[in-house]
PDB file of C-alpha atoms in Angstrom:
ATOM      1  CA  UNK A 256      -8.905   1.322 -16.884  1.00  0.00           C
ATOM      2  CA  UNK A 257      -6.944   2.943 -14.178  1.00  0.00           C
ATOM      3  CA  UNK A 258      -6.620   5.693 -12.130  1.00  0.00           C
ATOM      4  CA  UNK A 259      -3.006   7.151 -11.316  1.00  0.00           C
ATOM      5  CA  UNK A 260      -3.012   9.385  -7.831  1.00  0.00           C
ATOM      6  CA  UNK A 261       0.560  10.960  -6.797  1.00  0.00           C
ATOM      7  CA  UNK A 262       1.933  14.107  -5.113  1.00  0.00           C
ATOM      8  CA  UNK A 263       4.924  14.269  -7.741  1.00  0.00           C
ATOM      9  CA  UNK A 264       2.902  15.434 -10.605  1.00  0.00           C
ATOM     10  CA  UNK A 265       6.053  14.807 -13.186  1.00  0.00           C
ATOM     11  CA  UNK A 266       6.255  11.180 -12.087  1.00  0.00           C
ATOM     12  CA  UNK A 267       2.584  10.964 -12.714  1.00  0.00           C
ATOM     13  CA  UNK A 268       2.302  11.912 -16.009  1.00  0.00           C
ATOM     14  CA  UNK A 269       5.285  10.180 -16.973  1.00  0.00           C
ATOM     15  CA  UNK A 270       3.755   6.838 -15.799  1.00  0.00           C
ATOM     16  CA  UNK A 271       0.408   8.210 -18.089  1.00  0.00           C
ATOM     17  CA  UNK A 272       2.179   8.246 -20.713  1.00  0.00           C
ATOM     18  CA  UNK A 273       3.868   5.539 -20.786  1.00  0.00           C
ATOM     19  CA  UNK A 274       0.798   3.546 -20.451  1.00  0.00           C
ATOM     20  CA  UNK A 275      -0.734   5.660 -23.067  1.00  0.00           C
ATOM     21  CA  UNK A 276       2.311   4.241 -25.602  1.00  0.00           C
ATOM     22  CA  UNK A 277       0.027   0.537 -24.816  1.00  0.00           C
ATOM     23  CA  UNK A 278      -3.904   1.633 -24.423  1.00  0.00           C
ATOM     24  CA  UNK A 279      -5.788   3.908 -25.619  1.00  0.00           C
ATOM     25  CA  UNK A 280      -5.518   7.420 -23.789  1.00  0.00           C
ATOM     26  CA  UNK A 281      -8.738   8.131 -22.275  1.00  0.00           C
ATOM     27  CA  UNK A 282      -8.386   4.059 -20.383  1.00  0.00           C
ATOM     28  CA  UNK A 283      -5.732   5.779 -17.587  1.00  0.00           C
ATOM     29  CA  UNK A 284      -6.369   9.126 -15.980  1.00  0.00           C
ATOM     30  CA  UNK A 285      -3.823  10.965 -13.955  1.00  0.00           C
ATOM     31  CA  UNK A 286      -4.743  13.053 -10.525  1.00  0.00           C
ATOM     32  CA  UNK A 287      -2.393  15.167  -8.886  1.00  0.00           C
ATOM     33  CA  UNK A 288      -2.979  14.421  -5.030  1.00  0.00           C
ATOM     34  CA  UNK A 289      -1.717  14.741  -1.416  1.00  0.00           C
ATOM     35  CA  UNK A 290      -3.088  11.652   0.461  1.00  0.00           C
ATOM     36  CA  UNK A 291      -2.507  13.178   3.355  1.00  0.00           C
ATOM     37  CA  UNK A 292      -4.959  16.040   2.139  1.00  0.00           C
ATOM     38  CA  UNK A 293      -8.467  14.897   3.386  1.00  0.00           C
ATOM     39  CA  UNK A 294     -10.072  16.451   0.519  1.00  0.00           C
ATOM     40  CA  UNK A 295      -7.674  15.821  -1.679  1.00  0.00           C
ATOM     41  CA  UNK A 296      -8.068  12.452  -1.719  1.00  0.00           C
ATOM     42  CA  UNK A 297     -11.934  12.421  -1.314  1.00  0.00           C
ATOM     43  CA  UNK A 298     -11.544  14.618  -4.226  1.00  0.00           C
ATOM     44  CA  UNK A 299      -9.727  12.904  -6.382  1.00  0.00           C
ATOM     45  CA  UNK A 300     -12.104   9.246  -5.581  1.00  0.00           C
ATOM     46  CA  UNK A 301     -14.666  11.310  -6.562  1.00  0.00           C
ATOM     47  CA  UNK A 302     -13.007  12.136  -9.791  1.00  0.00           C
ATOM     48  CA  UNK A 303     -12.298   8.335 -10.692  1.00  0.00           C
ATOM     49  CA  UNK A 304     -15.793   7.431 -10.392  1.00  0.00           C
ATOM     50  CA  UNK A 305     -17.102  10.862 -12.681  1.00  0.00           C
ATOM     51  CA  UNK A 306     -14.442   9.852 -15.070  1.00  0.00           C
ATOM     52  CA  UNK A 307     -14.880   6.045 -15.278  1.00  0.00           C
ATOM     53  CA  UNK A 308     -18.515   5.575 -13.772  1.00  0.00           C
ATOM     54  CA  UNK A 309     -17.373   2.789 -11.326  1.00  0.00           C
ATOM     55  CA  UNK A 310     -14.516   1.865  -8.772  1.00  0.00           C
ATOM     56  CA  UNK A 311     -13.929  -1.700  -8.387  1.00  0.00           C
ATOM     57  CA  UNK A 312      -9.888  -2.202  -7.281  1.00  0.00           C
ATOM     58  CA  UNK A 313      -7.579   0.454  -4.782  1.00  0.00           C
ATOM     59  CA  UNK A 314      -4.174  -0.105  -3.997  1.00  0.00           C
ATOM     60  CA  UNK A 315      -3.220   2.068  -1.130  1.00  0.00           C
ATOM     61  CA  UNK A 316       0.663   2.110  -2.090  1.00  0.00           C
ATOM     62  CA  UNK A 317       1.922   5.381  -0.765  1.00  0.00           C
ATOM     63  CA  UNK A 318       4.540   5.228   1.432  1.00  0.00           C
ATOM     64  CA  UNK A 319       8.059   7.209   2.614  1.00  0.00           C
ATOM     65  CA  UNK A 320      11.085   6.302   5.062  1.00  0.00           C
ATOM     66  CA  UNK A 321      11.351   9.522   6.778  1.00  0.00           C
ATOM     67  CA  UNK A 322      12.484   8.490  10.930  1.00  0.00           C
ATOM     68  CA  UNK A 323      13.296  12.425  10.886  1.00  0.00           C
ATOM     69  CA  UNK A 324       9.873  13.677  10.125  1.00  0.00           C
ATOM     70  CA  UNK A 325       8.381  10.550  11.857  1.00  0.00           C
ATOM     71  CA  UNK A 326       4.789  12.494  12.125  1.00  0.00           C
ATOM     72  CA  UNK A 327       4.565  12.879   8.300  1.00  0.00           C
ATOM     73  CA  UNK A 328       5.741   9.235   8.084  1.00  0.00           C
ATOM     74  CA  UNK A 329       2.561   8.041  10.176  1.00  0.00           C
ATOM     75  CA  UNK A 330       0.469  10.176   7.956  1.00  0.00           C
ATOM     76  CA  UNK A 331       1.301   8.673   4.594  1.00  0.00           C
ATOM     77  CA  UNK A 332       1.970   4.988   5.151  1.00  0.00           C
ATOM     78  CA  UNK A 333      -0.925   4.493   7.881  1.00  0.00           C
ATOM     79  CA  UNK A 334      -3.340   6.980   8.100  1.00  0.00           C
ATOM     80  CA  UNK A 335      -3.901   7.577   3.975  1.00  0.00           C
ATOM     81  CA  UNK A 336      -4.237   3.859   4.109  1.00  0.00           C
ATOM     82  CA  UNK A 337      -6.874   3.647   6.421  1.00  0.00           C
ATOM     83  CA  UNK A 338      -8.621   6.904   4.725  1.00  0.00           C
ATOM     84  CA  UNK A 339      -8.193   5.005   1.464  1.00  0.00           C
ATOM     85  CA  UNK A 340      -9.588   2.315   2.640  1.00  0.00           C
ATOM     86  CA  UNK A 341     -12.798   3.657   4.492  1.00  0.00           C
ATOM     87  CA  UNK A 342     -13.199   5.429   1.074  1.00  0.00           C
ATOM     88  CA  UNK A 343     -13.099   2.746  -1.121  1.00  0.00           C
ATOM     89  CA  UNK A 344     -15.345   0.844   0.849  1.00  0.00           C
ATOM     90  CA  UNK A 345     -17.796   3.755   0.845  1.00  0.00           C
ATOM     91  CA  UNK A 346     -18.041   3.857  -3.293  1.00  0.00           C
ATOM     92  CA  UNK A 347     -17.609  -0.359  -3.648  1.00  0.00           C
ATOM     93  CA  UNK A 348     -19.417  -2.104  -0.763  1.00  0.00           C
ATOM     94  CA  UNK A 349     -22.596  -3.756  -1.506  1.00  0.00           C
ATOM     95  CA  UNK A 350     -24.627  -1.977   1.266  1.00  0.00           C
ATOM     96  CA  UNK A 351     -23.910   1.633   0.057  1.00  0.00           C
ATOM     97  CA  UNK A 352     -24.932   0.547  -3.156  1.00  0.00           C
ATOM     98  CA  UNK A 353     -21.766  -0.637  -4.821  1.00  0.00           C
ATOM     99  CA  UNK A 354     -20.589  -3.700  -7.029  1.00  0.00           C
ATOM    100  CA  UNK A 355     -18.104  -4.941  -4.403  1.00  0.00           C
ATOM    101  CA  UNK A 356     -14.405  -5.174  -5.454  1.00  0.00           C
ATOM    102  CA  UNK A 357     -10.960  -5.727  -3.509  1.00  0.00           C
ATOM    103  CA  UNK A 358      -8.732  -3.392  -1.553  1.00  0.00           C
ATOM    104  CA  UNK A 359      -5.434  -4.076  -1.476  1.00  0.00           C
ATOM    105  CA  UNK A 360      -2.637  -1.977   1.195  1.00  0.00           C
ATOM    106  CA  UNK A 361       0.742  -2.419   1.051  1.00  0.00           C
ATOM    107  CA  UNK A 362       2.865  -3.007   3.772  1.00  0.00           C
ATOM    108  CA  UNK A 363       6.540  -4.691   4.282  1.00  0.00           C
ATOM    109  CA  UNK A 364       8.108  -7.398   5.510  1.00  0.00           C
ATOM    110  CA  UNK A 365       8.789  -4.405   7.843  1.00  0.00           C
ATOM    111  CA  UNK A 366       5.129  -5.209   9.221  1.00  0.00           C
ATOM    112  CA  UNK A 367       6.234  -8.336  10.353  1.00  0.00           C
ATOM    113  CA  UNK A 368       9.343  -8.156  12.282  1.00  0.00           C
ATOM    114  CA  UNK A 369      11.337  -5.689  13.836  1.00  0.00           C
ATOM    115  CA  UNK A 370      13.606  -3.507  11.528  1.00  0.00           C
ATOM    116  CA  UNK A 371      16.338  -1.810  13.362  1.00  0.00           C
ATOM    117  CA  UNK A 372      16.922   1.589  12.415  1.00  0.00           C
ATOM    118  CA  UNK A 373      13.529   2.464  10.907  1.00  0.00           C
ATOM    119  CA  UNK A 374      11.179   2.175  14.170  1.00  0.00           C
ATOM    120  CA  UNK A 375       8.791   4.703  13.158  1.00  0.00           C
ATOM    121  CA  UNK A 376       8.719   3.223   9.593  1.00  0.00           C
ATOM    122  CA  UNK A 377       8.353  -0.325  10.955  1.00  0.00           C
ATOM    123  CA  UNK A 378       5.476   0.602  13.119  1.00  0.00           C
ATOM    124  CA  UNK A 379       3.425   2.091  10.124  1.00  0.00           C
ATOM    125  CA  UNK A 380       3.703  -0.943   8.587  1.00  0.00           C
ATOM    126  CA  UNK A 381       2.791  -3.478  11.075  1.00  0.00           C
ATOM    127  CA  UNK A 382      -0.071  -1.027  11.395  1.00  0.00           C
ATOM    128  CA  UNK A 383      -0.934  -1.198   8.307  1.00  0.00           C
ATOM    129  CA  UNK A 384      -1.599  -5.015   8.582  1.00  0.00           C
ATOM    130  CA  UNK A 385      -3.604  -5.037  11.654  1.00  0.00           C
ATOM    131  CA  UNK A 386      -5.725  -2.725  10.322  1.00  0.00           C
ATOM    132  CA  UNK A 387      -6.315  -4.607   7.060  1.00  0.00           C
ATOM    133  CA  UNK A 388      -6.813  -8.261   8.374  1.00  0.00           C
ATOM    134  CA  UNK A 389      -9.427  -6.497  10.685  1.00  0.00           C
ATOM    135  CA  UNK A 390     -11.219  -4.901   8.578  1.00  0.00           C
ATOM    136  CA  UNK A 391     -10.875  -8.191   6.112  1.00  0.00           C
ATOM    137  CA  UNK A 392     -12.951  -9.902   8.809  1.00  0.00           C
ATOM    138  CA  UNK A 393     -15.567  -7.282   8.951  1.00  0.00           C
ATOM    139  CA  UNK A 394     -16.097  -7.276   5.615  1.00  0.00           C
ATOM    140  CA  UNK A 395     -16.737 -10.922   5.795  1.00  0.00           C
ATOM    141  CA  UNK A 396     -19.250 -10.710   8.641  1.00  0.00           C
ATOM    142  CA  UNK A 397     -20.803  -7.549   7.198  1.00  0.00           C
ATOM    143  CA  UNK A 398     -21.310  -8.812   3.682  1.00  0.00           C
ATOM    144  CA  UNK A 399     -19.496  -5.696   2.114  1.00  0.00           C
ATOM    145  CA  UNK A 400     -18.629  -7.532  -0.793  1.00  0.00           C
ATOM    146  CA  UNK A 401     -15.387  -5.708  -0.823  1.00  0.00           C
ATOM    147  CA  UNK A 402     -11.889  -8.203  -0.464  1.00  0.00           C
ATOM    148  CA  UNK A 403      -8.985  -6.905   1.712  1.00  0.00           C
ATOM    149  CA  UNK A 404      -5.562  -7.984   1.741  1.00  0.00           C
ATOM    150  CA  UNK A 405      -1.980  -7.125   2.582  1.00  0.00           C
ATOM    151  CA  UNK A 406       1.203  -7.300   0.476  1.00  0.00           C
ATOM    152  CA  UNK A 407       4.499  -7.373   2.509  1.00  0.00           C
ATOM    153  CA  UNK A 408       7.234  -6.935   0.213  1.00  0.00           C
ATOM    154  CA  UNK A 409      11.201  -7.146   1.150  1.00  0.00           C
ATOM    155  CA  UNK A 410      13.387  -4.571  -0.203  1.00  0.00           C
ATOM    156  CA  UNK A 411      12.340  -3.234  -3.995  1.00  0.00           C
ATOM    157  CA  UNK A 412      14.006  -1.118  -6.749  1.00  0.00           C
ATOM    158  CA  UNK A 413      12.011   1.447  -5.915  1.00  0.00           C
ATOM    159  CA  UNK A 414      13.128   5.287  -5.359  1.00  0.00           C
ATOM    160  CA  UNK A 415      12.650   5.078  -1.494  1.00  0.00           C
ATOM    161  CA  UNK A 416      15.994   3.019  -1.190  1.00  0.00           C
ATOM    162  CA  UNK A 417      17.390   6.033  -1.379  1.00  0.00           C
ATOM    163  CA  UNK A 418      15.993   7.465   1.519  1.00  0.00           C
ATOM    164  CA  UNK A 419      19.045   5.909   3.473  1.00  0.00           C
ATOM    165  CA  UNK A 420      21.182   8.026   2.153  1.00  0.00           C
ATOM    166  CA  UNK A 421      19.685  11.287   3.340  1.00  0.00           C
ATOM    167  CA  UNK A 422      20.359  12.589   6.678  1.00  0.00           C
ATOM    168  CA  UNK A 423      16.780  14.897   5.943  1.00  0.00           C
ATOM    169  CA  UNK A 424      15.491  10.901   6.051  1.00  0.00           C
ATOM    170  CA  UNK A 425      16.924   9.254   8.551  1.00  0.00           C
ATOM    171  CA  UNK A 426      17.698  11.714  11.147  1.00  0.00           C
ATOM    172  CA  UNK A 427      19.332  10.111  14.397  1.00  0.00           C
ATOM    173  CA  UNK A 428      19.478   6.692  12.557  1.00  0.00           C
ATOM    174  CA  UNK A 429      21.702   8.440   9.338  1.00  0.00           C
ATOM    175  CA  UNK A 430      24.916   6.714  11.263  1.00  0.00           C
ATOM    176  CA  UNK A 431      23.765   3.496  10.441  1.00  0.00           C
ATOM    177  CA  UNK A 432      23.103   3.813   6.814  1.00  0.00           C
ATOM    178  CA  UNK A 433      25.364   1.363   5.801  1.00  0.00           C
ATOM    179  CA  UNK A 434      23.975  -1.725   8.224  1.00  0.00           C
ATOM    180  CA  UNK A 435      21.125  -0.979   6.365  1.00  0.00           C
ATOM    181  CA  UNK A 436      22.946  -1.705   3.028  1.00  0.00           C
ATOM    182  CA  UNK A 437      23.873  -4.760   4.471  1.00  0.00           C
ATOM    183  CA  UNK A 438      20.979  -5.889   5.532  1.00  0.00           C
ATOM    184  CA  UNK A 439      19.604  -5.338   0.910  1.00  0.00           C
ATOM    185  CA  UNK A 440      22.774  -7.317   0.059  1.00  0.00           C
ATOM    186  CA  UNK A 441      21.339 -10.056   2.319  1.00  0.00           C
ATOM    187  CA  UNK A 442      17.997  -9.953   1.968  1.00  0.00           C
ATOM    188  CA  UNK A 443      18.394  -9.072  -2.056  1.00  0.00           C
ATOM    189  CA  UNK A 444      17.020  -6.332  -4.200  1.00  0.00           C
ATOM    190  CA  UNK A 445      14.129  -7.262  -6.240  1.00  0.00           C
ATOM    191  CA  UNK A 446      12.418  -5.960  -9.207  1.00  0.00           C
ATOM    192  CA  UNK A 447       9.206  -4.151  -8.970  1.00  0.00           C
ATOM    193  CA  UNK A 448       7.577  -6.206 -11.491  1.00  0.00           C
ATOM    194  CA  UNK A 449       7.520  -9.514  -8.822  1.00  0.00           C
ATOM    195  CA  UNK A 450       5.535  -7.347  -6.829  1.00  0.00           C
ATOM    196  CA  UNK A 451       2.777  -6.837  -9.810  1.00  0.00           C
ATOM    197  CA  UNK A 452       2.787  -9.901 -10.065  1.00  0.00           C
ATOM    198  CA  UNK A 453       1.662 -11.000  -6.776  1.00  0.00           C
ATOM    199  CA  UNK A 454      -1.152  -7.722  -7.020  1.00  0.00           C
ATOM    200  CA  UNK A 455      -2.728  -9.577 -10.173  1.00  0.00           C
ATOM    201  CA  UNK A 456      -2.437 -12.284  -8.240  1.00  0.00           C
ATOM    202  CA  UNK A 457      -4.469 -11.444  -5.306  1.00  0.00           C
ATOM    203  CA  UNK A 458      -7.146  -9.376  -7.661  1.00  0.00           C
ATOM    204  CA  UNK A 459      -7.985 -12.371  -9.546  1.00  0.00           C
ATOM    205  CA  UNK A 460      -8.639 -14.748  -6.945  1.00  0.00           C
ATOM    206  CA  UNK A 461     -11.624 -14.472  -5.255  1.00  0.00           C
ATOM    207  CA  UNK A 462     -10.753 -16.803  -2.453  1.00  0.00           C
ATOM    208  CA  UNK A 463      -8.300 -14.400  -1.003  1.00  0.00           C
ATOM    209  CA  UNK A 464      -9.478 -12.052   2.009  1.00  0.00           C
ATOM    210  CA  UNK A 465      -7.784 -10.962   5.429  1.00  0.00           C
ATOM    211  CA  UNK A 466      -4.269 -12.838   3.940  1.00  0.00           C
ATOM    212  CA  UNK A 467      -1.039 -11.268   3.892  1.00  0.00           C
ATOM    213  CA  UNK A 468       1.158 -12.080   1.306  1.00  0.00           C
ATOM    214  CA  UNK A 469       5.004 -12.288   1.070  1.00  0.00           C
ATOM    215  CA  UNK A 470       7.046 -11.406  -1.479  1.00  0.00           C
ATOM    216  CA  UNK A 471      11.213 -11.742  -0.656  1.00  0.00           C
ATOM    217  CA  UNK A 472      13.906 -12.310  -3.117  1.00  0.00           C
ATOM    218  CA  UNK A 473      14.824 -15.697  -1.963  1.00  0.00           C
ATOM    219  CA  UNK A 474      10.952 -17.488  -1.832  1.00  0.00           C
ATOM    220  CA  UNK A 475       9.298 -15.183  -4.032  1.00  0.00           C
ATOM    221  CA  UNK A 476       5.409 -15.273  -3.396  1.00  0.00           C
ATOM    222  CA  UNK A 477       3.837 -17.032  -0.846  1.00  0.00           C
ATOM    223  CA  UNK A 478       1.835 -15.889   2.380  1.00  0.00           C
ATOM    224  CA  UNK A 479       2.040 -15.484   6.199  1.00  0.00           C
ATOM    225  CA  UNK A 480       0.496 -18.054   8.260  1.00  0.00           C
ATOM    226  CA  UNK A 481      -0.927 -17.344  11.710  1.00  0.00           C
ATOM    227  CA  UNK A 482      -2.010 -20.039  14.023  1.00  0.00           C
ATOM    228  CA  UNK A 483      -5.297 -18.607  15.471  1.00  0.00           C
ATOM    229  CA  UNK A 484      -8.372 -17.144  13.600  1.00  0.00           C
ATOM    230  CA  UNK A 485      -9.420 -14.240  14.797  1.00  0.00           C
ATOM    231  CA  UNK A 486     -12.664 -13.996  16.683  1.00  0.00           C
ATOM    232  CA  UNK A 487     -16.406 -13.632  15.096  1.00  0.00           C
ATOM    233  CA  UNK A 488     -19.164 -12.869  16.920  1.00  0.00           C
ATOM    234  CA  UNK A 489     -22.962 -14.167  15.647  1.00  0.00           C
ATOM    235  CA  UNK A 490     -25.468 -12.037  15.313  1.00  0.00           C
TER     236      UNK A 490
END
């Protein structure tokens, strides 16, 4: 059973139906929905659980290249994510009452380097991972029975490559359009469907909590690893 949220409401209920053509209707629901909108997307939790009685997965995977309108850009790919986030935990946490579940952000391999070009966009991203391996490690201490990780892909076949294109996008940085191009050819495109894979992956292992995965085109999946453990205090 899922639970569809976009702004685009075409692109929405295309991806409905399509998974309509597999399951039965009533197993996906589509909600039309700003994640920037605070009440939108309060809202529209709110309708997954009267529609399907229970939340027990959210993928916070909105996200734009805009260096032009660099405040909108912090307001979908880090703020939603952290609003997402604090919501999910609110419905699935053990203490409030919930089953527990996982929460899984997305991020890029942007979070973990610099990416000339796109600093605004980089920076969203690298937030989005500190916030989500801390809040990993307060779920742990807290009991919340919730999992969070990270996904950090490389570059995807996803509409957003095109971004680069658009002056509207990439403002002062619209020069250097084409040493981004470069930098896909190197790196490689990949297919969306590698990154799926690596989100079934993390939702069916149990194991997994505070890790940041890495998907590129050359080692597929595997995961970052960081030298120090972050600190816990005892109560």
């Amino acid at each position: 059973q899922v639970a569809l949220l976009d702004r685009n409401s075409e692109a929405g209920q295309e991806s409905k139906a399509a998974l309509d053509e597999q399951f039965e209707a009533q197993r996906t629901v589509f909600i039309q929905c700003d994640v920037t909108d605070q009440e939108q997307l309060k809202g529209a939790f709110k309708k997954v659980i009267e529609h399907f009685g229970r939340l027990d997965i959210v993928v916070n995977n909105a996200g734009v290249n805009n260096e032009k309108d660099w405040e909108s850009t912090i307001q979908i790919n880090l703020t939603s994510v952290i609003r997402g986030t604090y919501l999910g935990l609110e419905y699935m946490r053990k203490g409030n009452g919930g089953d527990g579940g996982v929460i899984i952000n997305i991020s890029s391999l942007a979070g973990l380097m610099p990416a000339a070009f796109q600093p605004v966009y980089c920076a969203t991203k690298h937030g989005v991972i500190g916030f989500t391996r801390s809040i990993a490690v307060t779920a742990n201490m807290e009991n919340y029975g919730v999992r969070l990780n990270t996904i950090c892909p490389g570059f995807v076949n996803t509409p957003i490559l095109q971004s680069i294109d658009k002056e509207e996008n990439m403002g002062q940085y619209y020069s250097y359009k084409d040493e981004i191009k470069n930098m896909m050819q190197f790196y490689g495109v990949m297919d969306p469907s590698i990154i799926a894979e690596g989100l079934i992956t993390i939702i069916e292992d149990d194991t997994l909590n505070g890790e940041v995965m890495k998907i590129t085109a050359s080692q597929g999946i595997h995961f970052q690893q960081y030298s120090q453990t972050p600190f816990t205090s005892k109560r």
